[in-house]
mmCIF file of N, CA and C in Angstrom:
data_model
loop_
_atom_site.group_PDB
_atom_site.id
_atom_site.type_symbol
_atom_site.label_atom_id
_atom_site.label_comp_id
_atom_site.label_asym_id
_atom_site.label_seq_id
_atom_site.Cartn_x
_atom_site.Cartn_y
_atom_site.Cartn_z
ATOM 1 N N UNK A 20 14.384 14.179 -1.812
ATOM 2 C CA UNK A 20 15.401 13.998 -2.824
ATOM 3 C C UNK A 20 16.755 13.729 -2.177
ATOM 4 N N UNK A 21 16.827 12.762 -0.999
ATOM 5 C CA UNK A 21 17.869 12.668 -0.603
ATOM 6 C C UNK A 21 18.908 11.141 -1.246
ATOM 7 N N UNK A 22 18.074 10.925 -2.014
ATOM 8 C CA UNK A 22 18.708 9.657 -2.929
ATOM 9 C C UNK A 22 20.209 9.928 -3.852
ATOM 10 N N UNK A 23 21.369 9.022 -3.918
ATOM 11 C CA UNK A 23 21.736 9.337 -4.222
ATOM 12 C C UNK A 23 21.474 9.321 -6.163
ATOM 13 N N UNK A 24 21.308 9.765 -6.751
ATOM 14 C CA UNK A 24 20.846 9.765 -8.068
ATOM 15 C C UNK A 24 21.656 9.924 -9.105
ATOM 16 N N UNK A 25 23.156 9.451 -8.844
ATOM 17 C CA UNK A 25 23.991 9.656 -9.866
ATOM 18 C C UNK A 25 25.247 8.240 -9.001
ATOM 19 N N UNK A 26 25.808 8.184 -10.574
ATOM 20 C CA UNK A 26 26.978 7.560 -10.870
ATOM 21 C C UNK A 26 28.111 7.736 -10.885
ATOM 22 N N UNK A 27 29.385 7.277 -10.822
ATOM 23 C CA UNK A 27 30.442 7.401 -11.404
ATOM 24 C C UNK A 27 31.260 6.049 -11.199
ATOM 25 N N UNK A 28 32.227 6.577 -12.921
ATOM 26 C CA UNK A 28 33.049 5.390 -13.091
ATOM 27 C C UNK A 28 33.682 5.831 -14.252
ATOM 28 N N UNK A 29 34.715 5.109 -14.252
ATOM 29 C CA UNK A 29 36.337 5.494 -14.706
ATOM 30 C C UNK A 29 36.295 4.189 -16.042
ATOM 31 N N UNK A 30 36.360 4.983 -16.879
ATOM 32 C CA UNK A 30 36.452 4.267 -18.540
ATOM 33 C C UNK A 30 37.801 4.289 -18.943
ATOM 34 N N UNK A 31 37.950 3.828 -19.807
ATOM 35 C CA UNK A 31 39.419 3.240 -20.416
ATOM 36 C C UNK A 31 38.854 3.151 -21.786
ATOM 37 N N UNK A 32 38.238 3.680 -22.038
ATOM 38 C CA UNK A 32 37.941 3.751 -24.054
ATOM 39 C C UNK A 32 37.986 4.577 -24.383
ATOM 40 N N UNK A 33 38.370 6.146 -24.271
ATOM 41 C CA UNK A 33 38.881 7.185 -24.750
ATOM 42 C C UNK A 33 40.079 7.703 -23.789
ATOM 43 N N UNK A 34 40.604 8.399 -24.498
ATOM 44 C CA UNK A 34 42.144 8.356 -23.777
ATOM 45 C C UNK A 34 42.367 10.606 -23.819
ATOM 46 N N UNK A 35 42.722 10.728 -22.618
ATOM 47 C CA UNK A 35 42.703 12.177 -22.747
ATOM 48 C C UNK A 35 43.849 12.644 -23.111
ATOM 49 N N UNK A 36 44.409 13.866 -23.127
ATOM 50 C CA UNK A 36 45.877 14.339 -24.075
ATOM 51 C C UNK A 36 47.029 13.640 -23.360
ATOM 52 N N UNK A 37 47.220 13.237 -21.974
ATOM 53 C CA UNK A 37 48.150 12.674 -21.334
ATOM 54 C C UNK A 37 48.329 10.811 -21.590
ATOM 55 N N UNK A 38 47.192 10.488 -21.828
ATOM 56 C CA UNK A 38 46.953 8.953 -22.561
ATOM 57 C C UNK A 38 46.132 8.512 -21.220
ATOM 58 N N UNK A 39 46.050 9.080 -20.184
ATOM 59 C CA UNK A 39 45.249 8.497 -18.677
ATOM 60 C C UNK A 39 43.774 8.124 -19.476
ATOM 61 N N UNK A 40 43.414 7.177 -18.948
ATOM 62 C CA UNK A 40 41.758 7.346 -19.043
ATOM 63 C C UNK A 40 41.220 8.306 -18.963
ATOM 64 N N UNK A 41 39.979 8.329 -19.562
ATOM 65 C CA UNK A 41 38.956 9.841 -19.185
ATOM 66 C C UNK A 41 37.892 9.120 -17.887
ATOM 67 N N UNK A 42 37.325 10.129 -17.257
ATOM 68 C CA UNK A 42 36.896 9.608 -16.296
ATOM 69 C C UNK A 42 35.197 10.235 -16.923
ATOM 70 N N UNK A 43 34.466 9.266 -16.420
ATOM 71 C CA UNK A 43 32.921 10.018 -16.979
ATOM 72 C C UNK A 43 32.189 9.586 -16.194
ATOM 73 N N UNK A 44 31.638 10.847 -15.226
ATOM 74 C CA UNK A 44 30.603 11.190 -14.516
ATOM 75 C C UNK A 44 29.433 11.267 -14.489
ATOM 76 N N UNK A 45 28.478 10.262 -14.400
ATOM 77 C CA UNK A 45 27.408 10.625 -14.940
ATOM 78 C C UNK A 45 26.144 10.830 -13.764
ATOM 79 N N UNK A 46 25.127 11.093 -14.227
ATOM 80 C CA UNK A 46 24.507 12.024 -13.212
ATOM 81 C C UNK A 46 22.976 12.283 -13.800
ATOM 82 N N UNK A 47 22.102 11.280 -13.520
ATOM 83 C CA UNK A 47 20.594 11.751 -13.802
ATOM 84 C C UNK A 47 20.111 11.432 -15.446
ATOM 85 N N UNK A 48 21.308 10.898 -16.191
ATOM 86 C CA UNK A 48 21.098 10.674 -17.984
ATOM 87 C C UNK A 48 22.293 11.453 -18.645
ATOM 88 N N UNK A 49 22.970 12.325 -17.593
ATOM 89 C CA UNK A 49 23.984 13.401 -18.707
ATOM 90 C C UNK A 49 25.376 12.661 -17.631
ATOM 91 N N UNK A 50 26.002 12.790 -18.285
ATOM 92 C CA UNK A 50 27.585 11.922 -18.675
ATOM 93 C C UNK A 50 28.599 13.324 -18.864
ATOM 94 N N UNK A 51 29.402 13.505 -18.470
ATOM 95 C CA UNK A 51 30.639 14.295 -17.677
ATOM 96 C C UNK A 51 31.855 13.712 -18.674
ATOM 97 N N UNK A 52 33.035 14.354 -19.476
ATOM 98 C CA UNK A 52 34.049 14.079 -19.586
ATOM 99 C C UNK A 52 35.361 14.867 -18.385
ATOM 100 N N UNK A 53 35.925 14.002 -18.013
ATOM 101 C CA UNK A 53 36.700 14.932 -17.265
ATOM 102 C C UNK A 53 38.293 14.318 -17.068
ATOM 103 N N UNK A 54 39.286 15.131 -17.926
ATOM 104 C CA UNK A 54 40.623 14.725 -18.080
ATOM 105 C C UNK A 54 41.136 14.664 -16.591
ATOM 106 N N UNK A 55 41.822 13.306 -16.165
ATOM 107 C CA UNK A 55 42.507 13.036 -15.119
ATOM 108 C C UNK A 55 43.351 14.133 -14.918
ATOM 109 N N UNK A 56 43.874 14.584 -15.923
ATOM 110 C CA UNK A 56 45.453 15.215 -15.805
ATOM 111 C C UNK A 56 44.783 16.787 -15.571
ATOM 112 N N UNK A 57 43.655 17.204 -15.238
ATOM 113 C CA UNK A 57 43.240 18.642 -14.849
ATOM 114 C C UNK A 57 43.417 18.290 -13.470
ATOM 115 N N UNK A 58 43.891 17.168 -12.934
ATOM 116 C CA UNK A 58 43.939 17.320 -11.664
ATOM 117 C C UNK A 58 45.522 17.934 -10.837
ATOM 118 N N UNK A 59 46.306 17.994 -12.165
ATOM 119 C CA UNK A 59 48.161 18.667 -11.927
ATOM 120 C C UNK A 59 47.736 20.329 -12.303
ATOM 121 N N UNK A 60 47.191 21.028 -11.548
ATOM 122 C CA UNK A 60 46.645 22.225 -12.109
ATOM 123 C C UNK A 60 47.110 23.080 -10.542
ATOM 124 N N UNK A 61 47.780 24.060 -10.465
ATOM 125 C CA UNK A 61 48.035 24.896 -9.362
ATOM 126 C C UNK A 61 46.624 25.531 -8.990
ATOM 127 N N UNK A 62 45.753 25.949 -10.045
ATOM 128 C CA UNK A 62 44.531 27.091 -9.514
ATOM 129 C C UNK A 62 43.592 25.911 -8.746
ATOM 130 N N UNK A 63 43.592 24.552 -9.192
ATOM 131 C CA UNK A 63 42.518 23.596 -8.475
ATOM 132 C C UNK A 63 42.968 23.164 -7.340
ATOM 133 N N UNK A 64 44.287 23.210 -7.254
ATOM 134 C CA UNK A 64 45.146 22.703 -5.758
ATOM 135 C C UNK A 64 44.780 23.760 -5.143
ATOM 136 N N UNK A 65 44.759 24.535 -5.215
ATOM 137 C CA UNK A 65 44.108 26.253 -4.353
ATOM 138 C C UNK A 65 42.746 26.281 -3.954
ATOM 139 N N UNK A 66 41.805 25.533 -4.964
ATOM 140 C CA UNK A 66 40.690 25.675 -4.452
ATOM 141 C C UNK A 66 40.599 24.503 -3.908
ATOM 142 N N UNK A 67 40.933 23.496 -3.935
ATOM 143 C CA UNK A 67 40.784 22.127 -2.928
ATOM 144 C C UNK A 67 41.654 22.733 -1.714
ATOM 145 N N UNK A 68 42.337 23.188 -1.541
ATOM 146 C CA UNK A 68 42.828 23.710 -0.130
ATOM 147 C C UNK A 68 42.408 24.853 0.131
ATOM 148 N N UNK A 69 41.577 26.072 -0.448
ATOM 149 C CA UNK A 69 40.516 26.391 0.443
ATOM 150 C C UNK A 69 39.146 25.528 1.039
ATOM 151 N N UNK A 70 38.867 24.780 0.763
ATOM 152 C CA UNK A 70 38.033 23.833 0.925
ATOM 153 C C UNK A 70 38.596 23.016 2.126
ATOM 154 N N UNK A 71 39.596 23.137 2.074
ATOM 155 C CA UNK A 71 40.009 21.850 3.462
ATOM 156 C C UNK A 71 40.363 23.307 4.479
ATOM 157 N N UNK A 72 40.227 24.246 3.918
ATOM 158 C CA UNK A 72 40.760 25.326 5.085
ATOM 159 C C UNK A 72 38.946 25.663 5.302
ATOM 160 N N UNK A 73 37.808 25.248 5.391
ATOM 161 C CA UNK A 73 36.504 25.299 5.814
ATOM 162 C C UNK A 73 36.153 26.688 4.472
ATOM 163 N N UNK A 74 36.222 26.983 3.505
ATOM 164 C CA UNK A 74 35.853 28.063 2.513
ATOM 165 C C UNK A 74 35.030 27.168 1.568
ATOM 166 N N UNK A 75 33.838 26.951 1.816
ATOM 167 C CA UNK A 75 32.920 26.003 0.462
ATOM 168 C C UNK A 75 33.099 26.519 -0.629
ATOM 169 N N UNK A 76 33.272 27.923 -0.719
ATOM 170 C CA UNK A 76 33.234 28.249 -2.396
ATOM 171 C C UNK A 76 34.305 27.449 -3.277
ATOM 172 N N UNK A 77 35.427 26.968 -2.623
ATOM 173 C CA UNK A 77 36.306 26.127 -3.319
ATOM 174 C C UNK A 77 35.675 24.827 -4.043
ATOM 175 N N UNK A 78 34.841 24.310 -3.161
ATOM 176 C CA UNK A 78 34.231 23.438 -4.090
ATOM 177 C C UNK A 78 33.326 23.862 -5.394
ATOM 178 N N UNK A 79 32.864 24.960 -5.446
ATOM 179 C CA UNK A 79 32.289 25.096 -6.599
ATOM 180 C C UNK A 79 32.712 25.820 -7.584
ATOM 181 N N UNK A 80 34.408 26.509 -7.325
ATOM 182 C CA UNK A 80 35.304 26.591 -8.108
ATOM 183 C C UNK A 80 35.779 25.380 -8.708
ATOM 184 N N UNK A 81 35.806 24.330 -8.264
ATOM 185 C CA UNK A 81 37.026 23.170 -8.088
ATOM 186 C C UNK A 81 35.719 22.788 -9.349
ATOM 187 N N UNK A 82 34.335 22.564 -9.248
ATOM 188 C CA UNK A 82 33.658 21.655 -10.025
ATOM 189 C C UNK A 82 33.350 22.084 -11.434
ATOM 190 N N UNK A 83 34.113 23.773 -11.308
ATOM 191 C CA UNK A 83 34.345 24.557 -12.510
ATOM 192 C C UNK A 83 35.126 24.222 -13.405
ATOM 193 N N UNK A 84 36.364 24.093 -12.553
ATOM 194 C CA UNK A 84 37.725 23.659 -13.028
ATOM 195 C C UNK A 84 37.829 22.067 -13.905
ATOM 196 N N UNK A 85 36.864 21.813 -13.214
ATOM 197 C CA UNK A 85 37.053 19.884 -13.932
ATOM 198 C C UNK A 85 35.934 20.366 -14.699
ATOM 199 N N UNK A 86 34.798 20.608 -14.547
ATOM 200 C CA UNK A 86 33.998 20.015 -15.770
ATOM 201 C C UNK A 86 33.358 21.364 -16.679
ATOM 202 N N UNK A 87 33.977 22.683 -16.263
ATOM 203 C CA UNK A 87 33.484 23.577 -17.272
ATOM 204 C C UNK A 87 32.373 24.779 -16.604
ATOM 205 N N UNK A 88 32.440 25.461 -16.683
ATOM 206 C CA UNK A 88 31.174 26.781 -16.054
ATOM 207 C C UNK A 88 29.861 26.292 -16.725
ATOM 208 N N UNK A 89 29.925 25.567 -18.485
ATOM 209 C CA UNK A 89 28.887 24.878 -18.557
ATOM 210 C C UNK A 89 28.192 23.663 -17.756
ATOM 211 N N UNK A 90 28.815 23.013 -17.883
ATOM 212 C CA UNK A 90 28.293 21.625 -16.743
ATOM 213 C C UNK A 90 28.060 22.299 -15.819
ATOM 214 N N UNK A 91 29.004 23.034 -14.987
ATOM 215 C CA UNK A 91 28.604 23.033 -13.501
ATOM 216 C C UNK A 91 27.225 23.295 -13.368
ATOM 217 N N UNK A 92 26.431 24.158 -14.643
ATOM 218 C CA UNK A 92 25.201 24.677 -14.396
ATOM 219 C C UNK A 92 24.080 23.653 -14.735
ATOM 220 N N UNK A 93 24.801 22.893 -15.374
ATOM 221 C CA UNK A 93 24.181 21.351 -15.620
ATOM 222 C C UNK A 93 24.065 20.907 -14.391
ATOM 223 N N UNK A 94 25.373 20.989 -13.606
ATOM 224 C CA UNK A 94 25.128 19.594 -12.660
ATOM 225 C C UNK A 94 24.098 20.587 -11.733
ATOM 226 N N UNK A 95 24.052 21.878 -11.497
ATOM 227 C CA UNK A 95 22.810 22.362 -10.395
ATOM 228 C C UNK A 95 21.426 22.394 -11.443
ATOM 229 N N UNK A 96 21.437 21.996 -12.364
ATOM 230 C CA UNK A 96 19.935 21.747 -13.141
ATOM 231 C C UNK A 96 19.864 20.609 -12.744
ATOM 232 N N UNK A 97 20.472 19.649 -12.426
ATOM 233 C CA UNK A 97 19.812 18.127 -12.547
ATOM 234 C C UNK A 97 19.955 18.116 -10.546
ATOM 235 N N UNK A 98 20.795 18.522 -10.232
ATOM 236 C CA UNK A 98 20.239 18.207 -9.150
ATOM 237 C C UNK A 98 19.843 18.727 -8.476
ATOM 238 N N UNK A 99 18.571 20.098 -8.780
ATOM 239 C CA UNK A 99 17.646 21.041 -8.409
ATOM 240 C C UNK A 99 16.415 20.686 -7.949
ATOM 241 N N UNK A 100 15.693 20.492 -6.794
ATOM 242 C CA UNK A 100 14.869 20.029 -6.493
ATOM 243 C C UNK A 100 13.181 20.620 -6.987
ATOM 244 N N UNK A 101 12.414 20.286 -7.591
ATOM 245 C CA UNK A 101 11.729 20.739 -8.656
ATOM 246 C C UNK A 101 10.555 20.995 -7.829
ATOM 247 N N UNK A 102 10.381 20.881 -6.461
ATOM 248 C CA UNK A 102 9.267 21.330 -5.602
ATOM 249 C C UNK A 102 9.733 22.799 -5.170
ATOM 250 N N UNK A 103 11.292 22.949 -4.240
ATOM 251 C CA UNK A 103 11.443 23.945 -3.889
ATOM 252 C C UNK A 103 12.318 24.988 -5.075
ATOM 253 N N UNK A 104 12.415 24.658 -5.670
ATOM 254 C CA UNK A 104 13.424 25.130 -6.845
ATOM 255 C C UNK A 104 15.124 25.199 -6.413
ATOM 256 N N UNK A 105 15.828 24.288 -5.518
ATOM 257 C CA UNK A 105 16.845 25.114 -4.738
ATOM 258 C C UNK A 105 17.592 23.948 -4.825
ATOM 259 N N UNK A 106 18.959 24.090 -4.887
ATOM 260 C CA UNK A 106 19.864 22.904 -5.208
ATOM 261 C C UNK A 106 20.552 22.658 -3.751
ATOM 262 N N UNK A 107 19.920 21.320 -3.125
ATOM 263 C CA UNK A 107 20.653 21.095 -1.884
ATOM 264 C C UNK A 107 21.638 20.896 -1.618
ATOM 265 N N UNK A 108 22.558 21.914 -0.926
ATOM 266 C CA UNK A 108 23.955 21.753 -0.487
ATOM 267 C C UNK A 108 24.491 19.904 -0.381
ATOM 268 N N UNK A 109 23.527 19.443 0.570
ATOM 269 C CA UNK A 109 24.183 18.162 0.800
ATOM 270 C C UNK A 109 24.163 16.738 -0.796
ATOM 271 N N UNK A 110 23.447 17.515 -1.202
ATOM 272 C CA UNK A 110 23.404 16.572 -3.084
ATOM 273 C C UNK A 110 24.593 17.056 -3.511
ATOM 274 N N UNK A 111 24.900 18.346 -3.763
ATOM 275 C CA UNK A 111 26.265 18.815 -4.443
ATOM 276 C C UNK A 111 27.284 18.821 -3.769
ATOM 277 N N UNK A 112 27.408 18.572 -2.254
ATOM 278 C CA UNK A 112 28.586 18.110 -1.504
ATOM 279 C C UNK A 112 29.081 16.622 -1.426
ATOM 280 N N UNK A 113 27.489 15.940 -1.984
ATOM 281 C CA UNK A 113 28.279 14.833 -2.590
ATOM 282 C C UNK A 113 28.568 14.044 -3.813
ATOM 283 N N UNK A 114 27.979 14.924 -4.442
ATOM 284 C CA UNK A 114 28.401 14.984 -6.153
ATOM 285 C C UNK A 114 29.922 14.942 -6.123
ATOM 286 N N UNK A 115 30.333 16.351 -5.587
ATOM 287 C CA UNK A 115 31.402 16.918 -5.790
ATOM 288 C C UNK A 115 32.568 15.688 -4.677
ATOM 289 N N UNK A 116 32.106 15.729 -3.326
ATOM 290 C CA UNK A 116 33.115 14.769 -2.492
ATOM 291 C C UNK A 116 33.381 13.166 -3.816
ATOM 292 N N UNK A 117 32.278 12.262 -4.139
ATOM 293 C CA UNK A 117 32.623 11.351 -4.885
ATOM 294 C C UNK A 117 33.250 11.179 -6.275
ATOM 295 N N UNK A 118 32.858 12.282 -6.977
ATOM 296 C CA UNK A 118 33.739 12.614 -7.959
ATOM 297 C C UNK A 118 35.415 13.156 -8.024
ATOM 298 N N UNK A 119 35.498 13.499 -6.689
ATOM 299 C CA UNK A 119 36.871 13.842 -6.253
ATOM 300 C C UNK A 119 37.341 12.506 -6.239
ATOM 301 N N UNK A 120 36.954 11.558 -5.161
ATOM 302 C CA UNK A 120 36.735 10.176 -4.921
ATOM 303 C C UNK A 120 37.350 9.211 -6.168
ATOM 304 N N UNK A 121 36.826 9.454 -7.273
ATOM 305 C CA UNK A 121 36.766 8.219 -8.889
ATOM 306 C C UNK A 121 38.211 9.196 -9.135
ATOM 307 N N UNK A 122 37.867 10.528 -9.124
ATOM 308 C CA UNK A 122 39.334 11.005 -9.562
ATOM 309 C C UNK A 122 40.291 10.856 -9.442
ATOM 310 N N UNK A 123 40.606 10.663 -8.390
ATOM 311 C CA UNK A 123 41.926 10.583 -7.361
ATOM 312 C C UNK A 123 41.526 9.376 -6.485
ATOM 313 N N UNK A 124 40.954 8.429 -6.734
ATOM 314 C CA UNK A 124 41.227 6.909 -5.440
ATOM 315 C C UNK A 124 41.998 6.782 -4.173
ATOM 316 N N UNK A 125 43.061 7.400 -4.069
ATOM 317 C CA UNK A 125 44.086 7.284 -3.569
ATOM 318 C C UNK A 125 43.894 8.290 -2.718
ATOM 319 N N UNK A 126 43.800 9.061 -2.232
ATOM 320 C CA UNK A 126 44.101 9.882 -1.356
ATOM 321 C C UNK A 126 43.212 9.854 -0.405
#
């Protein structure tokens, strides 16, 4: 299951409370809303810089922060490997790295 098995891409047909595009993530058949403007957030700048300070749990705070404690458990259902039952670090490190990626382009 080392395929990458998901999408992303940045829509312009719904508009989030700031008027930015919504960005929608999609991933295996299920589709992600996620407001650009959760990215001006002090608690997610904290967990993206524990993350660059080597602390992984930031990333799975950070994937809280954008898409909800629901999804997140979505995104480790879909990308749970259905032989060993166990969600591979390197699938959700790059879930999470490319979706940072569509979010923010720029950096």
């Amino acid at each position: 299951m080392s395929e990458k098995n998901y999408a992303f891409t940045r829509t312009s047909d719904k508009k989030a409370a700031g008027g930015a595009p919504v960005v929608k993530v999609k991933l295996r058949g299920k589709t992600w809303q996620v407001d650009p403007s959760a990215l001006d957030d002090a608690e997610l700048m904290e967990q993206l810089l524990a993350i660059d300070e080597g602390n992984p749990k930031g990333m799975f705070s950070a994937v809280e922060s954008l898409l909800g404690a629901e999804a997140k458990q979505d995104v480790f259902e879909t990308l749970r490997d259905p032989e060993t039952g166990r969600v591979p670090m390197t699938l959700f490190t790059g879930f999470f790295t490319d979706m940072m990626n569509v979010l923010n382009p720029n950096s």
